[in-house]
Each structure stands twice: as structure tokens, then as C-alpha cells.
Short mmCIF file of N, CA and C in Angstrom, two decimals:
data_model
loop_
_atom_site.label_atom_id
_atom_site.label_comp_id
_atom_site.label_asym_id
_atom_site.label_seq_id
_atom_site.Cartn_x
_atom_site.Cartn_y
_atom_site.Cartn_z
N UNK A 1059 -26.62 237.69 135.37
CA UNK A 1059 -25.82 238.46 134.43
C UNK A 1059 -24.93 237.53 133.62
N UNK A 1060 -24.81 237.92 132.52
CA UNK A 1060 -24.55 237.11 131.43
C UNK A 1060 -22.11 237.59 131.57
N UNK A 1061 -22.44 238.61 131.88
CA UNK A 1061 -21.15 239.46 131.64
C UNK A 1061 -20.90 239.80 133.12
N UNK A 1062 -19.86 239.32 133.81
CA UNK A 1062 -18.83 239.90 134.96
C UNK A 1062 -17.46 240.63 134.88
N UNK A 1063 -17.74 241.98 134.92
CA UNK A 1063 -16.50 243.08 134.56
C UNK A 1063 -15.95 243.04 135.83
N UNK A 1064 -14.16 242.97 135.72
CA UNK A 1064 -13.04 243.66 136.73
C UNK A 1064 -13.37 244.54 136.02
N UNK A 1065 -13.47 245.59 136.88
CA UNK A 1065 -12.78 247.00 136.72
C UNK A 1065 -11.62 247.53 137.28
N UNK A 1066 -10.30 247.18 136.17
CA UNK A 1066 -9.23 247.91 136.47
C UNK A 1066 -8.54 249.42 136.67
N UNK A 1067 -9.37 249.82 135.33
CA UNK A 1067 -9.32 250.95 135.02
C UNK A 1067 -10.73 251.98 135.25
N UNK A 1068 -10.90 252.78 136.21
CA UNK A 1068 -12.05 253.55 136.88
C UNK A 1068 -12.18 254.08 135.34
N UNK A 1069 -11.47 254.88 134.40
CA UNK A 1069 -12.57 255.55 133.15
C UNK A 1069 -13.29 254.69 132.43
N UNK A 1070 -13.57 253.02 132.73
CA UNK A 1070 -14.52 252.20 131.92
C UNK A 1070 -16.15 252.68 132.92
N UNK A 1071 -15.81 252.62 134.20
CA UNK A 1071 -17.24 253.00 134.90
C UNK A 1071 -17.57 254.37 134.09
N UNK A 1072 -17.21 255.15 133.50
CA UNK A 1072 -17.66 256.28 133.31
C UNK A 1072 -17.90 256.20 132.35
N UNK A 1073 -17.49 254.99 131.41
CA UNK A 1073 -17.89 254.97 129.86
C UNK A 1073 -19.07 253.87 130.08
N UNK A 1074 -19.70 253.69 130.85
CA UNK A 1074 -20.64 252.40 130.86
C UNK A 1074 -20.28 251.66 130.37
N UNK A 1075 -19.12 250.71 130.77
CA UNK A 1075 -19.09 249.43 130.82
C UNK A 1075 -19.75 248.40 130.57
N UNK A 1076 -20.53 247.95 131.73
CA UNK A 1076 -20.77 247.07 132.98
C UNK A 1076 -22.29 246.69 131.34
N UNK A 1077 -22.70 248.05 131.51
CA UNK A 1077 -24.19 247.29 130.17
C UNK A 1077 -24.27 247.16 129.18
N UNK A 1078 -23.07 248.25 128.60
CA UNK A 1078 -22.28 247.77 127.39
C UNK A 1078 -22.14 246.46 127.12
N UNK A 1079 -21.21 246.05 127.55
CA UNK A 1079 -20.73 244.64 127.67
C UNK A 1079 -21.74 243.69 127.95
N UNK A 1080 -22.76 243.84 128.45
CA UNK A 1080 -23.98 242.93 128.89
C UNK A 1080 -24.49 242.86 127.59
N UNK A 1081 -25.16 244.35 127.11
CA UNK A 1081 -26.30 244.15 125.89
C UNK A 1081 -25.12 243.57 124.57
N UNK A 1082 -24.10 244.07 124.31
CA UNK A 1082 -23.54 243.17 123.54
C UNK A 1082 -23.14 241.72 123.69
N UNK A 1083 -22.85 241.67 124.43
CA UNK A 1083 -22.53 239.88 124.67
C UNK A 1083 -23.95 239.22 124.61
N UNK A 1084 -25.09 239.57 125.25
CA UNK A 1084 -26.09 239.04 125.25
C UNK A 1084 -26.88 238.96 123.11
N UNK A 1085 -26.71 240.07 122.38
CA UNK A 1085 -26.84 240.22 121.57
C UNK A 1085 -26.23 238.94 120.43
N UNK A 1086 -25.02 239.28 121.01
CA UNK A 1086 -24.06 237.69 120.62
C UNK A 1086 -24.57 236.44 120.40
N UNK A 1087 -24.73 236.03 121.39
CA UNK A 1087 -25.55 234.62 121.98
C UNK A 1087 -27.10 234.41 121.39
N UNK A 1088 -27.80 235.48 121.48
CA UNK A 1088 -29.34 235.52 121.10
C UNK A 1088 -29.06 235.82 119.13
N UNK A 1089 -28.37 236.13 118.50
CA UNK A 1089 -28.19 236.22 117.34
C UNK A 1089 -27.67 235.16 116.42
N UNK A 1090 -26.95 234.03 117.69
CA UNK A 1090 -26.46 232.98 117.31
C UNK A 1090 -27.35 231.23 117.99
N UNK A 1091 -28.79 231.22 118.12
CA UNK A 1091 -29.78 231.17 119.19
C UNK A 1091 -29.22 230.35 120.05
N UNK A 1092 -28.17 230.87 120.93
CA UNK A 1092 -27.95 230.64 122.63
C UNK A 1092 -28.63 231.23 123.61
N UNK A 1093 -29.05 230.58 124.11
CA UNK A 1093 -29.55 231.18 125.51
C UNK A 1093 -28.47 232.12 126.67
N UNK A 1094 -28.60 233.47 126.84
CA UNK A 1094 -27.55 234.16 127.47
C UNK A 1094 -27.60 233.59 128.81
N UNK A 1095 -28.77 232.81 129.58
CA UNK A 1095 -28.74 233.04 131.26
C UNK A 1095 -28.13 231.90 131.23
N UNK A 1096 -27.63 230.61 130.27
CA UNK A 1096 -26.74 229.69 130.19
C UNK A 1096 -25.40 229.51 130.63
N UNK A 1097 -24.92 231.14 129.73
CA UNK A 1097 -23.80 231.08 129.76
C UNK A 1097 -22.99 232.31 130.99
N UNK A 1098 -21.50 232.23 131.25
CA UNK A 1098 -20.62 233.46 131.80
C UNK A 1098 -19.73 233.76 130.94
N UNK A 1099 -19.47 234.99 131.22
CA UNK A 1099 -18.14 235.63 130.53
C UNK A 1099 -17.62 236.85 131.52
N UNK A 1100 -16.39 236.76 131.97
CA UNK A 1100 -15.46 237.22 132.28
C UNK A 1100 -15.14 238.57 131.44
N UNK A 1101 -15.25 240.00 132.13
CA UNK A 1101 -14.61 241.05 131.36
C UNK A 1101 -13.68 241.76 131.79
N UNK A 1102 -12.30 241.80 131.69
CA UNK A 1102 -11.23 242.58 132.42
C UNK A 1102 -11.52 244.08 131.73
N UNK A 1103 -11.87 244.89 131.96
CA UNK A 1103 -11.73 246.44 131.80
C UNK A 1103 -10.21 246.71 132.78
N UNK A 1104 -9.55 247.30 131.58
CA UNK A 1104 -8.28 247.65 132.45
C UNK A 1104 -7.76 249.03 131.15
N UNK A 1105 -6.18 248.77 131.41
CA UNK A 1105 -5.41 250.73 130.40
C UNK A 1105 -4.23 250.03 129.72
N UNK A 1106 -4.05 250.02 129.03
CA UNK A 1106 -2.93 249.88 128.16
C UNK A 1106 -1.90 249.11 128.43
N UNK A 1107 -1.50 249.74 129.63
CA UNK A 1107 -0.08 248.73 129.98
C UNK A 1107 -0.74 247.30 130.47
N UNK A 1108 -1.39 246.95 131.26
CA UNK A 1108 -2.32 246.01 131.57
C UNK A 1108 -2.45 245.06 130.11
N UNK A 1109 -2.90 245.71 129.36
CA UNK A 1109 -3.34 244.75 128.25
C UNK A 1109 -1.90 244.19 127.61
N UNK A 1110 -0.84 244.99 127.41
CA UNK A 1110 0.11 244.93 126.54
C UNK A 1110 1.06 243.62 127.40
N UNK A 1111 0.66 243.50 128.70
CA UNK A 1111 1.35 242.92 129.14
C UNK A 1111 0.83 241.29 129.02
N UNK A 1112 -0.48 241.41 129.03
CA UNK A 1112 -1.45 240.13 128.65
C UNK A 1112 -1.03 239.84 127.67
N UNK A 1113 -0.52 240.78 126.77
CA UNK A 1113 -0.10 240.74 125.21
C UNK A 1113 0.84 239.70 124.94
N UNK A 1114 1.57 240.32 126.04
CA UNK A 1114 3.19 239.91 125.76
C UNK A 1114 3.10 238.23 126.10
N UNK A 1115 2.62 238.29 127.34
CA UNK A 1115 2.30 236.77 128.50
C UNK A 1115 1.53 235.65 127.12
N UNK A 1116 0.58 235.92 126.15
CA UNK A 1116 -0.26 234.71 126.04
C UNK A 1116 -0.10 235.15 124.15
N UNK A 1117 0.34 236.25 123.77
CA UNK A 1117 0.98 236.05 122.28
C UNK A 1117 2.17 236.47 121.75
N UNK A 1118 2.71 236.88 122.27
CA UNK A 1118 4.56 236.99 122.26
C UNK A 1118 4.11 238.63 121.72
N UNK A 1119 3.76 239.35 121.79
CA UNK A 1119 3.36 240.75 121.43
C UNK A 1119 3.30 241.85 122.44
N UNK A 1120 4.48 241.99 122.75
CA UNK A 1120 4.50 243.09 124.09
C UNK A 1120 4.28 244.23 124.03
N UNK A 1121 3.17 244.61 123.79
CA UNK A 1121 2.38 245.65 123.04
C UNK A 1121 0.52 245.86 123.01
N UNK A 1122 -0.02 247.57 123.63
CA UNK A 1122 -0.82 247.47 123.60
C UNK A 1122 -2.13 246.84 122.55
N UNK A 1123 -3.32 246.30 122.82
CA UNK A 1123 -3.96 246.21 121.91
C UNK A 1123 -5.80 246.51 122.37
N UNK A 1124 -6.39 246.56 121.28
CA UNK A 1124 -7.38 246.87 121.99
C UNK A 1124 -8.86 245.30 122.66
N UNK A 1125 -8.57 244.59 122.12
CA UNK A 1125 -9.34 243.48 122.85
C UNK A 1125 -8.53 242.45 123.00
N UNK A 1126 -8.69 241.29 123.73
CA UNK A 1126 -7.93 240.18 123.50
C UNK A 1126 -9.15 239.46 124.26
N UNK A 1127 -8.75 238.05 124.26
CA UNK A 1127 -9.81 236.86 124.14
C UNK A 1127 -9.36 235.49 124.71
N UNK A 1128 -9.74 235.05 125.84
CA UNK A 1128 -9.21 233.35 125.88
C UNK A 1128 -10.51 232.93 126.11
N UNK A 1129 -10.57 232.11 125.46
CA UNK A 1129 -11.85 230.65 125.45
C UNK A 1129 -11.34 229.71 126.49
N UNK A 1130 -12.85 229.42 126.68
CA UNK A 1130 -12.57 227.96 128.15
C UNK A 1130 -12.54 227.26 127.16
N UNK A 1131 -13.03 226.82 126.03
CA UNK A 1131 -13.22 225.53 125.05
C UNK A 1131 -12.88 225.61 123.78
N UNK A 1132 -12.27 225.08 123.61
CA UNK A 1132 -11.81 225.24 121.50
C UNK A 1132 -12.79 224.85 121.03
N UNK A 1133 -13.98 225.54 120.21
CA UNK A 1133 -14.96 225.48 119.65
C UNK A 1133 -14.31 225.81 118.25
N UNK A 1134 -13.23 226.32 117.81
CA UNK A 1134 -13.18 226.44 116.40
C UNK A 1134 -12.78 225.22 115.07
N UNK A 1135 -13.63 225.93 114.43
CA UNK A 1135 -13.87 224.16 113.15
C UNK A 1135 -12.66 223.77 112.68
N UNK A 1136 -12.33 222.92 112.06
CA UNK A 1136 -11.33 222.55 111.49
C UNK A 1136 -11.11 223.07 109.73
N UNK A 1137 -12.54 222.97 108.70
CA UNK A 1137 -12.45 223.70 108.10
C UNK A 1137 -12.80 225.22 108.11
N UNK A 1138 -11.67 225.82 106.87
CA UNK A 1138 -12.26 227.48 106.66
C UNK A 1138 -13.30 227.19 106.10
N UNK A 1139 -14.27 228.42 106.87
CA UNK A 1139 -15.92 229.13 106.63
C UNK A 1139 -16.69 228.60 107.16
N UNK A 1140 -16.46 227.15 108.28
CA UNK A 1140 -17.23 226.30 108.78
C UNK A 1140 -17.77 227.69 109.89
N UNK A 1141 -19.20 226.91 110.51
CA UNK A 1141 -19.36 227.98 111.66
C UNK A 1141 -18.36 226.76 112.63
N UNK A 1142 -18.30 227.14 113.84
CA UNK A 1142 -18.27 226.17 115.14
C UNK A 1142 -18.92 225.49 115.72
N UNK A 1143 -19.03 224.56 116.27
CA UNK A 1143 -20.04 223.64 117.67
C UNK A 1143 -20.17 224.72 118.50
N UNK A 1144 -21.83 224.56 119.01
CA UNK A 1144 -21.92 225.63 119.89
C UNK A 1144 -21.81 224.48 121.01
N UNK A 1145 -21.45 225.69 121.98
CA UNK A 1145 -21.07 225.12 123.50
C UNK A 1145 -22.05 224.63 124.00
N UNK A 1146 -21.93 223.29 124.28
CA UNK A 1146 -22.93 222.89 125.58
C UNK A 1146 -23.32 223.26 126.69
N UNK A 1147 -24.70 223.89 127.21
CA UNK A 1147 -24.83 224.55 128.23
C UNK A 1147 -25.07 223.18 129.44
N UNK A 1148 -24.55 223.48 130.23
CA UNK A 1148 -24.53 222.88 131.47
C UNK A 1148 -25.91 222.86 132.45
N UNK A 1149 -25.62 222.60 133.92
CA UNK A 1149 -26.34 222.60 134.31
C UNK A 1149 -26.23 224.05 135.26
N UNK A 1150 -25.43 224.17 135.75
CA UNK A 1150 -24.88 225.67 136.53
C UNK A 1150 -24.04 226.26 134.99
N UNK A 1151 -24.41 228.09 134.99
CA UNK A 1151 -24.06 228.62 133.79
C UNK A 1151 -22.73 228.15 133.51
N UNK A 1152 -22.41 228.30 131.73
CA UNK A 1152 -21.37 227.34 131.11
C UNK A 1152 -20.34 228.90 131.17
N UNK A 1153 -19.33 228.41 131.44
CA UNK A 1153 -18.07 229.97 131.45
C UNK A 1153 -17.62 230.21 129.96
N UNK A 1154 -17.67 230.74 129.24
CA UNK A 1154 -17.04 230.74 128.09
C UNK A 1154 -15.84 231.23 128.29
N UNK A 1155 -15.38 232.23 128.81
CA UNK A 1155 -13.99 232.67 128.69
C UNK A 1155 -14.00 233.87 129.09
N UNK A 1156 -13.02 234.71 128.99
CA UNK A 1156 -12.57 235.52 129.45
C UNK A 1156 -12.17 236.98 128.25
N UNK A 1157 -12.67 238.15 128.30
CA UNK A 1157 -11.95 239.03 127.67
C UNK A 1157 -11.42 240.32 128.15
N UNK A 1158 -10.43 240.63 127.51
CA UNK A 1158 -9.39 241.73 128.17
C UNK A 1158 -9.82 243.35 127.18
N UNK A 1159 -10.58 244.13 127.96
CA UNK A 1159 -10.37 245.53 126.88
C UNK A 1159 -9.24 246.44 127.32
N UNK A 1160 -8.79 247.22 126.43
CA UNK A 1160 -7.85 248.50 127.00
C UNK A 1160 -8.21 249.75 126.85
N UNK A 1161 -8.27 250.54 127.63
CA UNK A 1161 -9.28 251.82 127.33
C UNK A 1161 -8.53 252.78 126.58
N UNK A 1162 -7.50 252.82 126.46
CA UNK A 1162 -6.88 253.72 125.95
C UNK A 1162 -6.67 253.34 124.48
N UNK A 1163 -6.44 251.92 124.51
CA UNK A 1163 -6.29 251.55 122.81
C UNK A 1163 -7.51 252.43 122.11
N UNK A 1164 -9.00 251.62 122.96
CA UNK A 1164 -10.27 251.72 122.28
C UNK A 1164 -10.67 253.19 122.08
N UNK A 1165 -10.12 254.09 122.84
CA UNK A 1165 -10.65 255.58 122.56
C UNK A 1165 -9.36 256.19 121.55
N UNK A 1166 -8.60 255.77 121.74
CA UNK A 1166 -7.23 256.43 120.52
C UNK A 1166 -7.86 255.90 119.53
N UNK A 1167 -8.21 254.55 118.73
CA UNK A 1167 -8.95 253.66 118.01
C UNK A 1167 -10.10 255.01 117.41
N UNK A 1168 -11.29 254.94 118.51
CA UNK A 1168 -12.32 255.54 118.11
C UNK A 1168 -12.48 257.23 117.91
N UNK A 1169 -11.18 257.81 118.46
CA UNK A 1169 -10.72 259.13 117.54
C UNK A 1169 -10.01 259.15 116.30
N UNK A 1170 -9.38 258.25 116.55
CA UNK A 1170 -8.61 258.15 115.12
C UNK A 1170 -9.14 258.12 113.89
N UNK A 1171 -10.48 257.48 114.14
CA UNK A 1171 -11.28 257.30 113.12
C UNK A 1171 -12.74 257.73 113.10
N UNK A 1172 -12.76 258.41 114.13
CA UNK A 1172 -13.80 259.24 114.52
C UNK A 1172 -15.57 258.59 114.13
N UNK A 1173 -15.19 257.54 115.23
CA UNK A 1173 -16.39 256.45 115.42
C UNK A 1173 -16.70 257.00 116.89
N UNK A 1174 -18.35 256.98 117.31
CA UNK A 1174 -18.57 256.63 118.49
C UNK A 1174 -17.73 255.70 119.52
N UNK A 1175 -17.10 255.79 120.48
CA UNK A 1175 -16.36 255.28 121.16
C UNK A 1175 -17.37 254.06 122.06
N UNK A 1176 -18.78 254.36 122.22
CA UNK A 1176 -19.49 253.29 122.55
C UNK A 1176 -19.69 252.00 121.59
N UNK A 1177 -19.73 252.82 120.82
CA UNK A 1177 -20.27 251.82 119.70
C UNK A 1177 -19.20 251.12 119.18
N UNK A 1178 -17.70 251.69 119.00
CA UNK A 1178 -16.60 250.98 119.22
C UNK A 1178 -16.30 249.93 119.61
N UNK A 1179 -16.64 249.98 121.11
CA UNK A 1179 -16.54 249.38 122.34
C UNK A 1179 -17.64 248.00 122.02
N UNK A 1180 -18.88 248.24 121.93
CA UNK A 1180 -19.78 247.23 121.76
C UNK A 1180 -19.32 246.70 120.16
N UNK A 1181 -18.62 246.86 119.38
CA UNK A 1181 -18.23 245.96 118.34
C UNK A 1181 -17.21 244.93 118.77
N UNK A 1182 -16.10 245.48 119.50
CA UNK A 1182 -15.09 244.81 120.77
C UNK A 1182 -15.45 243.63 121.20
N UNK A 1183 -16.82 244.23 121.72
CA UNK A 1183 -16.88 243.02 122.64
C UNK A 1183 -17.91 241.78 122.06
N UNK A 1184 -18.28 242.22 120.74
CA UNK A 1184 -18.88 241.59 120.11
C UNK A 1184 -17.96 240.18 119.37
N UNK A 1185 -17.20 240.95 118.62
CA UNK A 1185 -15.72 240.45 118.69
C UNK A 1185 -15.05 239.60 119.50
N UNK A 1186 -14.53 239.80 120.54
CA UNK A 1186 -14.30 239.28 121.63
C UNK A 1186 -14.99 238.00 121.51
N UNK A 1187 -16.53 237.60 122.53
CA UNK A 1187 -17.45 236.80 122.73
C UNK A 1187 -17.26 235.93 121.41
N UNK A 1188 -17.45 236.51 120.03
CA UNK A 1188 -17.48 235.15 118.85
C UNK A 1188 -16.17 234.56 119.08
N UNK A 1189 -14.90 235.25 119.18
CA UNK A 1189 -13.72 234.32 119.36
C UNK A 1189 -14.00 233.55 120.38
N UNK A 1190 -14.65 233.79 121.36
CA UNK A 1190 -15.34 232.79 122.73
C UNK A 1190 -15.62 231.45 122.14
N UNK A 1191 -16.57 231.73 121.11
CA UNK A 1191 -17.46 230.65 120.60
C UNK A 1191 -16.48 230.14 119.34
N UNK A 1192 -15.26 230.34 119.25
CA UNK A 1192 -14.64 229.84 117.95
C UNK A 1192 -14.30 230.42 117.03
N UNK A 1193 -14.95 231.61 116.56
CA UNK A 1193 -15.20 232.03 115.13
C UNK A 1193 -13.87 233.13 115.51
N UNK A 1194 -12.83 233.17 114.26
CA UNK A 1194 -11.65 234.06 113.94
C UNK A 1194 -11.50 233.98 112.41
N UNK A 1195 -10.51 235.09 112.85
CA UNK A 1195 -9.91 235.80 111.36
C UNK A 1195 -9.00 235.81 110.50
N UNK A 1196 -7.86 234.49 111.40
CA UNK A 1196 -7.04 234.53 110.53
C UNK A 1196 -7.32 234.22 109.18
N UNK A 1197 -7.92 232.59 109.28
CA UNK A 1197 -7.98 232.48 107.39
C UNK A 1197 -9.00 233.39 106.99
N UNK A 1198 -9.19 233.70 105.73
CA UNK A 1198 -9.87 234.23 105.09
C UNK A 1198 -11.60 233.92 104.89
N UNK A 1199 -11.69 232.48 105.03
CA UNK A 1199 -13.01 232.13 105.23
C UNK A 1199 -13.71 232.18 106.37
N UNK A 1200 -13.00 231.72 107.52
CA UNK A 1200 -13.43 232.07 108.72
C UNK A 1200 -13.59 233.59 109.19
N UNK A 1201 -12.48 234.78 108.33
CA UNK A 1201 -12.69 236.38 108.76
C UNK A 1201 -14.07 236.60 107.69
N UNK A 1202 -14.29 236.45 106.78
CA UNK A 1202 -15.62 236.70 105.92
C UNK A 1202 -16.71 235.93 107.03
N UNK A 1203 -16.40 235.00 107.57
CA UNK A 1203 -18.05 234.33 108.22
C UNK A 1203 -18.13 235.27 109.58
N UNK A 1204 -17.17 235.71 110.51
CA UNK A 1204 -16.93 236.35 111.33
C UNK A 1204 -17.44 237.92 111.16
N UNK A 1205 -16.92 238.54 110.20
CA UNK A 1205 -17.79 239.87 109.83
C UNK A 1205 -18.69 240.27 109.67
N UNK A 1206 -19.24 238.65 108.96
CA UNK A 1206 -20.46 238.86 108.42
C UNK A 1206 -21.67 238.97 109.60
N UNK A 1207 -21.31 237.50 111.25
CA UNK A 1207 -21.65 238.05 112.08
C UNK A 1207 -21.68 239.10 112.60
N UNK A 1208 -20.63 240.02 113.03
CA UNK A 1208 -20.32 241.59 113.81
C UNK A 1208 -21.09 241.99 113.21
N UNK A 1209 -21.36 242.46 111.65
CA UNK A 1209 -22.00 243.22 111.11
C UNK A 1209 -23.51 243.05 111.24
N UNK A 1210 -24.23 241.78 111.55
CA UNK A 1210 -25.59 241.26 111.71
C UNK A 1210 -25.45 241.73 112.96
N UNK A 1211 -24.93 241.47 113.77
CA UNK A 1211 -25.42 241.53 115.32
C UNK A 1211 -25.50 243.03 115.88
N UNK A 1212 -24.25 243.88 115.11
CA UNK A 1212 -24.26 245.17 115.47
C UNK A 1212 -25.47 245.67 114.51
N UNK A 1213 -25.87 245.40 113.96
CA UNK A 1213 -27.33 245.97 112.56
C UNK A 1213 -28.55 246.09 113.68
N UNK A 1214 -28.39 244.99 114.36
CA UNK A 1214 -29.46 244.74 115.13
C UNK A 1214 -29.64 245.54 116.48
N UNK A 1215 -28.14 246.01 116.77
CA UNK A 1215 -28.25 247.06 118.30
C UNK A 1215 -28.29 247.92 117.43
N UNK A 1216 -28.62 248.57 116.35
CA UNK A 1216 -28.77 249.69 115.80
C UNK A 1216 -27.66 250.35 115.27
N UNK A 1217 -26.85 249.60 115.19
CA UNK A 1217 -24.95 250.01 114.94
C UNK A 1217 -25.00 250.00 113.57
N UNK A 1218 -23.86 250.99 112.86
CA UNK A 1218 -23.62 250.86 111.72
C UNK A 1218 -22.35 249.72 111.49
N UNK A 1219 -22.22 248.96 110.44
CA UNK A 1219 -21.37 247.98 109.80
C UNK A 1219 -19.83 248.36 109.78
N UNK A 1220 -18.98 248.13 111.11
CA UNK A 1220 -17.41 248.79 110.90
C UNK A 1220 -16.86 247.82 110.07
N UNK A 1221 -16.77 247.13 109.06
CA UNK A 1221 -16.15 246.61 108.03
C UNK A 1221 -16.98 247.69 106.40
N UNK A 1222 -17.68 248.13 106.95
CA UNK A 1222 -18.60 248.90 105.66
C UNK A 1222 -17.58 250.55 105.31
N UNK A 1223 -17.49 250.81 104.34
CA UNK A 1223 -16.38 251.85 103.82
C UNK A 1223 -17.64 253.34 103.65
N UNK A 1224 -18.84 253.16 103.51
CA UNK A 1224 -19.71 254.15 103.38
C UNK A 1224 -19.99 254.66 104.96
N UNK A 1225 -19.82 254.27 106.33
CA UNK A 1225 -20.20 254.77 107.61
C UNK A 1225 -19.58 256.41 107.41
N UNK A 1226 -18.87 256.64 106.73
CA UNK A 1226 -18.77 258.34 107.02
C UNK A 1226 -18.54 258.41 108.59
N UNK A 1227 -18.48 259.59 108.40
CA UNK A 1227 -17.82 260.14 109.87
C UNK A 1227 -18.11 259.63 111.14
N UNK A 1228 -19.77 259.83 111.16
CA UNK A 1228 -20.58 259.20 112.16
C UNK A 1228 -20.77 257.60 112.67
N UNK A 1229 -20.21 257.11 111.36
CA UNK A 1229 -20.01 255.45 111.85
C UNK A 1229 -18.86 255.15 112.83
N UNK A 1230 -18.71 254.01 112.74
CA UNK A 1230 -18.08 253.19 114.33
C UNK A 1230 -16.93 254.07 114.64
#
């Protein structure tokens, strides 16, 4: 398995988790051509206060959110729009890092805007995993190369484009 979930919070078992998080992360890696049985990733499924507190601990933000992300390796480029160095796979699987979901963010999130809450969820963690590998949003070139992934990789699990303004109701 490519993906190892804590389960903090029992309503992630009921939202399928555990393959969620597999077929997306694996989607990740195979879209970017990594080999998934290479690599690990760490998934905390936990609730709000849990996350907000991760929040607070590792970005001065004491406040829920809905994913968060630590990398074992700084893979990100030095210039904006560069991709990253992909990680060297090892000889025993390579850990990439670790990500934190909050269930409560992600379903307030996916009513609010009245997206599938799975499909939510698998953009998350899609999300998540590229910050693994480097790729973020602050500058502007790096959030355009970053979207442009989510949006390829989720095209491909059959997902509609959550940066796209036409998904209508039924999108993410």
C-alpha cells in the first residue's frame, strides 16, 4: 500500500477513506511517472480540532483547515513554474511525508459548495501528495503548474476540474 491512514476520526471509515486516499495518491505518482509501490505516505484522518491544532503547532494558524502537508524532503524548485526533482526511490519504499485531513472542514467545504464530498476529498489528497513532491501555490507560477496538475490527474479518475467555473452544481 502506497497510503497508511490513522484513523482519528471513525466518520472517515464511513466515508471510505482508506481507498480514497490510495486511488488518489497512487493516481498522483503514476500521472507524474513514479512508481507508487516505491513510495509511503502517511494519512492522519482526524475532526477539526485535531487539525487546527496541527495548524497552530507547524503554521502559526490556530485554526481549522481542511488538508495540511509535511514533506520528508524539500523537493521544491527554486524557480517559479519550475516542476521539482522527483524523489529518489530507495531501496525499501521512499516515505514522502505525511498528510493531515479534517472531516469536518472537508464536508462543510463540500456543502458549501455543493460538490461531491468524495470527490472533494480525492482532490485533497491529490493536493496534499503534490505538496509531498514540491509543487505549491504560493507564487503564482508554481499555483498555475500545480492546478494544472490536480486538474489532469483528477480528469483522469473521472473528476470534474475544481479550479473550472462551469462544474455547476454537480462538480467538486
Amino acid at each position: 500500500m502506497l497510503t497508511d491512514p490513522i484513523v482519528e476520526d471513525d466518520r472517515w471509515q464511513a466515508a471510505g477513506l482508506a481507498p480514497l486516499a490510495e486511488e488518489a495518491a497512487r493516481a498522483t505518482l503514476a500521472h507524474l511517472s513514479l512508481a507508487p509501490e516505491d513510495f509511503e505516505i502517511a494519512v492522519l484522518a482526524c475532526d477539526d480540532a485535531r487539525i487546527a491544532a496541527l495548524n497552530a503547532d507547524f503554521r502559526g494558524k490556530p485554526r481549522p483547515t481542511n488538508v495540511l502537508s509535511w514533506p520528508a524532503q524539500d523537493l521544491a524548485p527554486e524557480t517559479p513554474g519550475a516542476s521539482p526533482e522527483p524523489p529518489e526511490p530507495e531501496d525499501d519504499p521512499h516515505h514522502l511525508g505525511d498528510i493531515a485531513l479534517a472531516f469536518g472542514t472537508c464536508a462543510a467545504e463540500a456543502e458549501a459548495a455543493d460538490k461531491n464530498f468524495s470527490a472533494h476529498v480525492t482532490h485533497l489528497v491529490v493536493h496534499g501528495v503534490l505538496h509531498l513532491l514540491g509543487y505549491d501555490h504560493i507564487r503564482d507560477e508554481d499555483a498555475t503548474v500545480m492546478e494544472g496538475l490536480e486538474a489532469a490527474i483528477l480528469g483522469k479518475l473521472g473528476l470534474p476540474d475544481p479550479y473550472s467555473e462551469d462544474d455547476g452544481p454537480d462538480g467538486l
